[in-house]
Tab-separated table of C-alpha atoms in Angstrom:
chain	number	residue	atom	x	y	z
A	239	MET	CA	-8.785	4.268	16.946
A	240	TRP	CA	-7.616	6.782	14.345
A	241	ALA	CA	-4.073	5.369	14.165
A	242	GLU	CA	-5.431	1.979	13.106
A	243	ARG	CA	-7.326	3.616	10.224
A	244	VAL	CA	-4.212	5.535	9.151
A	245	ALA	CA	-2.190	2.294	9.181
A	246	HIS	CA	-4.812	0.700	6.920
A	247	ALA	CA	-4.762	3.700	4.573
A	248	ILE	CA	-0.982	3.766	3.996
A	249	PRO	CA	-0.813	0.621	1.809
A	250	LEU	CA	-3.851	1.918	-0.084
A	251	VAL	CA	-2.229	5.266	-0.927
A	252	ALA	CA	0.923	3.457	-2.111
A	253	LEU	CA	-0.967	0.936	-4.250
A	254	PRO	CA	-1.953	3.171	-7.210
A	255	VAL	CA	1.665	4.118	-7.947
A	256	CYS	CA	2.714	0.464	-7.633
A	257	ILE	CA	0.074	-0.485	-10.187
A	258	TRP	CA	0.959	2.545	-12.356
A	259	ARG	CA	4.552	1.318	-12.660
A	260	LEU	CA	3.620	-2.138	-13.926
A	261	PRO	CA	2.588	-1.147	-17.491
A	262	VAL	CA	6.226	-0.191	-18.044
A	263	ILE	CA	6.715	-3.913	-18.601
A	264	GLY	CA	5.071	-3.789	-22.033
A	265	HIS	CA	4.076	-0.217	-22.734
A	266	GLY	CA	5.229	3.074	-21.380
A	267	MET	CA	2.885	5.068	-19.234
A	268	GLY	CA	1.137	7.033	-21.896
A	269	GLY	CA	0.936	4.321	-24.513
A	270	GLU	CA	4.320	4.364	-26.269
A	271	PRO	CA	5.639	0.806	-26.803
A	272	LEU	CA	8.798	-0.194	-24.981
A	273	ALA	CA	11.238	-3.075	-25.284
A	274	PRO	CA	12.391	-3.443	-21.673
A	275	THR	CA	15.108	-5.842	-20.639
A	276	ALA	CA	14.520	-8.656	-18.150
A	277	GLY	CA	16.456	-6.620	-15.594
A	278	HIS	CA	14.179	-3.626	-16.126
A	279	ILE	CA	11.076	-5.756	-15.683
A	280	ALA	CA	12.491	-7.337	-12.513
A	281	TYR	CA	13.382	-3.892	-11.153
A	282	VAL	CA	9.894	-2.459	-11.738
A	283	VAL	CA	8.113	-5.459	-10.238
A	284	ALA	CA	10.508	-5.602	-7.265
A	285	LEU	CA	10.109	-1.859	-6.649
A	286	SER	CA	6.330	-2.190	-6.600
A	287	VAL	CA	6.388	-5.224	-4.292
A	288	LEU	CA	8.954	-3.653	-1.935
A	289	SER	CA	6.979	-0.397	-1.825
A	290	GLU	CA	3.870	-2.257	-0.704
A	291	LEU	CA	5.808	-4.342	1.823
A	292	ALA	CA	7.329	-1.168	3.282
A	293	ALA	CA	3.855	0.366	3.476
A	294	LEU	CA	2.574	-2.730	5.285
A	295	LEU	CA	5.326	-2.324	7.896
A	296	SER	CA	3.434	0.692	9.208
A	297	PHE	CA	1.084	-1.789	10.903
A	298	GLY	CA	3.942	-2.449	13.338
A	299	LEU	CA	3.317	0.998	14.788
A	300	VAL	CA	-0.226	0.041	15.827
A	301	ARG	CA	-0.017	-3.706	16.417
A	302	ALA	CA	1.489	-5.839	19.177
A	303	TRP	CA	4.239	-7.194	16.885
A	304	GLY	CA	5.644	-3.661	16.839
A	305	GLU	CA	6.060	-3.783	20.612
A	306	ARG	CA	7.180	-7.357	21.253
A	307	ILE	CA	9.144	-9.782	19.112
A	308	PRO	CA	6.751	-12.577	18.075
A	309	ALA	CA	7.023	-15.729	20.214
A	310	TRP	CA	7.933	-17.906	17.225
A	311	VAL	CA	11.269	-16.092	16.719
A	312	PRO	CA	14.027	-18.321	18.180
A	313	ARG	CA	15.803	-16.992	21.303
A	314	LEU	CA	14.284	-13.506	20.963
A	315	GLY	CA	10.569	-14.333	20.984
A	316	GLY	CA	8.544	-12.430	23.542
A	317	ARG	CA	11.166	-9.770	24.238
A	318	ARG	CA	10.069	-6.181	24.319
A	319	ILE	CA	11.226	-4.053	21.370
A	320	PRO	CA	12.853	-0.796	22.503
A	321	PRO	CA	10.704	2.112	21.287
A	322	ALA	CA	13.689	3.725	19.553
A	323	ALA	CA	14.022	0.653	17.300
A	324	ALA	CA	10.713	1.624	15.717
A	325	LEU	CA	10.723	5.383	16.267
A	326	VAL	CA	14.053	6.157	14.593
A	327	PRO	CA	13.464	4.363	11.262
A	328	ALA	CA	9.806	5.435	11.146
A	329	THR	CA	10.745	9.076	11.743
A	330	ILE	CA	13.536	9.023	9.160
A	331	GLY	CA	11.296	7.286	6.624
A	332	GLY	CA	8.430	9.683	7.300
A	333	LEU	CA	10.679	12.713	6.903
A	334	LEU	CA	12.194	11.404	3.656
A	335	LEU	CA	8.775	10.611	2.231
A	336	THR	CA	7.524	14.046	3.309
A	337	ALA	CA	10.499	15.643	1.538
A	338	ALA	CA	9.417	13.760	-1.598
A	339	LEU	CA	5.978	15.327	-1.083
A	340	GLY	CA	7.621	18.758	-1.094
A	341	LEU	CA	9.342	18.010	-4.388
A	342	TRP	CA	6.096	16.668	-5.836
A	343	LEU	CA	4.227	19.818	-4.727
A	344	TYR	CA	6.870	22.004	-6.332
A	345	ASN	CA	6.604	20.084	-9.600
A	346	ALA	CA	2.819	20.060	-9.529
A	347	LEU	CA	2.352	23.728	-8.620
A	348	ALA	CA	5.332	25.462	-10.217
A	349	ILE	CA	5.766	23.401	-13.366
A	350	GLY	CA	2.316	21.859	-13.757
A	351	THR	CA	1.507	18.818	-15.857
A	352	ASP	CA	4.630	19.394	-17.962
A	353	ALA	CA	6.642	18.061	-15.003
A	354	TRP	CA	5.562	14.535	-15.960
A	355	PRO	CA	6.881	13.280	-19.305
A	356	TYR	CA	3.772	11.434	-20.415
A	357	ALA	CA	1.382	11.770	-23.303
A	358	PRO	CA	-1.344	14.409	-22.944
A	359	GLY	CA	-4.075	13.256	-20.612
A	360	TRP	CA	-1.799	10.768	-18.885
A	361	ASN	CA	-0.111	13.613	-16.968
A	362	ILE	CA	-3.220	14.151	-14.851
A	363	LEU	CA	-3.322	10.458	-13.967
A	364	ALA	CA	0.412	10.521	-13.160
A	365	MET	CA	-0.090	13.533	-10.881
A	366	THR	CA	-3.004	11.843	-9.138
A	367	VAL	CA	-1.370	8.491	-8.395
A	368	SER	CA	1.941	10.036	-7.362
A	369	GLY	CA	0.094	12.599	-5.272
A	370	LEU	CA	-1.708	9.850	-3.390
A	371	MET	CA	1.552	8.056	-2.637
A	372	ASN	CA	3.034	11.283	-1.322
A	373	LEU	CA	0.498	11.246	1.485
A	374	TRP	CA	2.450	8.298	2.881
A	375	GLY	CA	5.101	10.504	4.552
A	376	PRO	CA	2.801	12.694	6.645
A	377	MET	CA	0.637	9.671	7.480
A	378	LEU	CA	3.698	7.744	8.656
A	379	LEU	CA	4.745	10.685	10.823
A	380	LEU	CA	1.254	10.699	12.390
A	381	LEU	CA	1.562	6.988	13.159
A	382	THR	CA	5.040	7.523	14.572
A	383	TYR	CA	3.666	10.179	16.909
A	384	ALA	CA	0.866	7.835	18.009
A	385	TYR	CA	3.422	5.080	18.659
A	386	TYR	CA	5.604	7.496	20.642
A	387	HIS	CA	2.636	8.693	22.646
A	388	ARG	CA	1.504	5.139	23.388
A	389	ARG	CA	4.911	3.604	24.160
A	390	VAL	CA	7.021	6.414	25.643
A	391	THR	CA	4.627	8.990	27.070
A	392	ALA	CA	2.364	6.361	28.661
A	393	VAL	CA	5.359	4.827	30.456
A	394	ARG	CA	6.364	8.241	31.846
A	395	ILE	CA	2.827	8.868	33.127
A	396	LYS	CA	2.690	5.479	34.905
A	397	THR	CA	5.985	5.974	36.751
């Protein structure tokens, strides 16, 4: 199924930017040395980890745990999740991420590599990894549509 492949691709398109951020810990992206604080390091690592965890949540739109609360959850296990509980946040997230794609496209096309404040040569890499991550929004909207079609439209057809 195509939606399953899209769900697998989302964490992969987010991963390069998560890895790209990590050199900030010792060196800036582009080679200039930095002296980051412990708070800065924690922020960059947490942002990368949370980005990947958020990307992995897209599997809920194609897996059973996105339709029913897992049985191991006390008192709620096995209950059906209302479609809106997944559709609303997924739609909002997809639209916000797609808006970020619009900003990225503007910077990439109107300003060019000067939009990224990195050393020469590093700008192309910055554009590439951030461009990949910006595919997340439209991909999430595709998954949201597939979830809607499977959960809401299929119920209407059966009744």
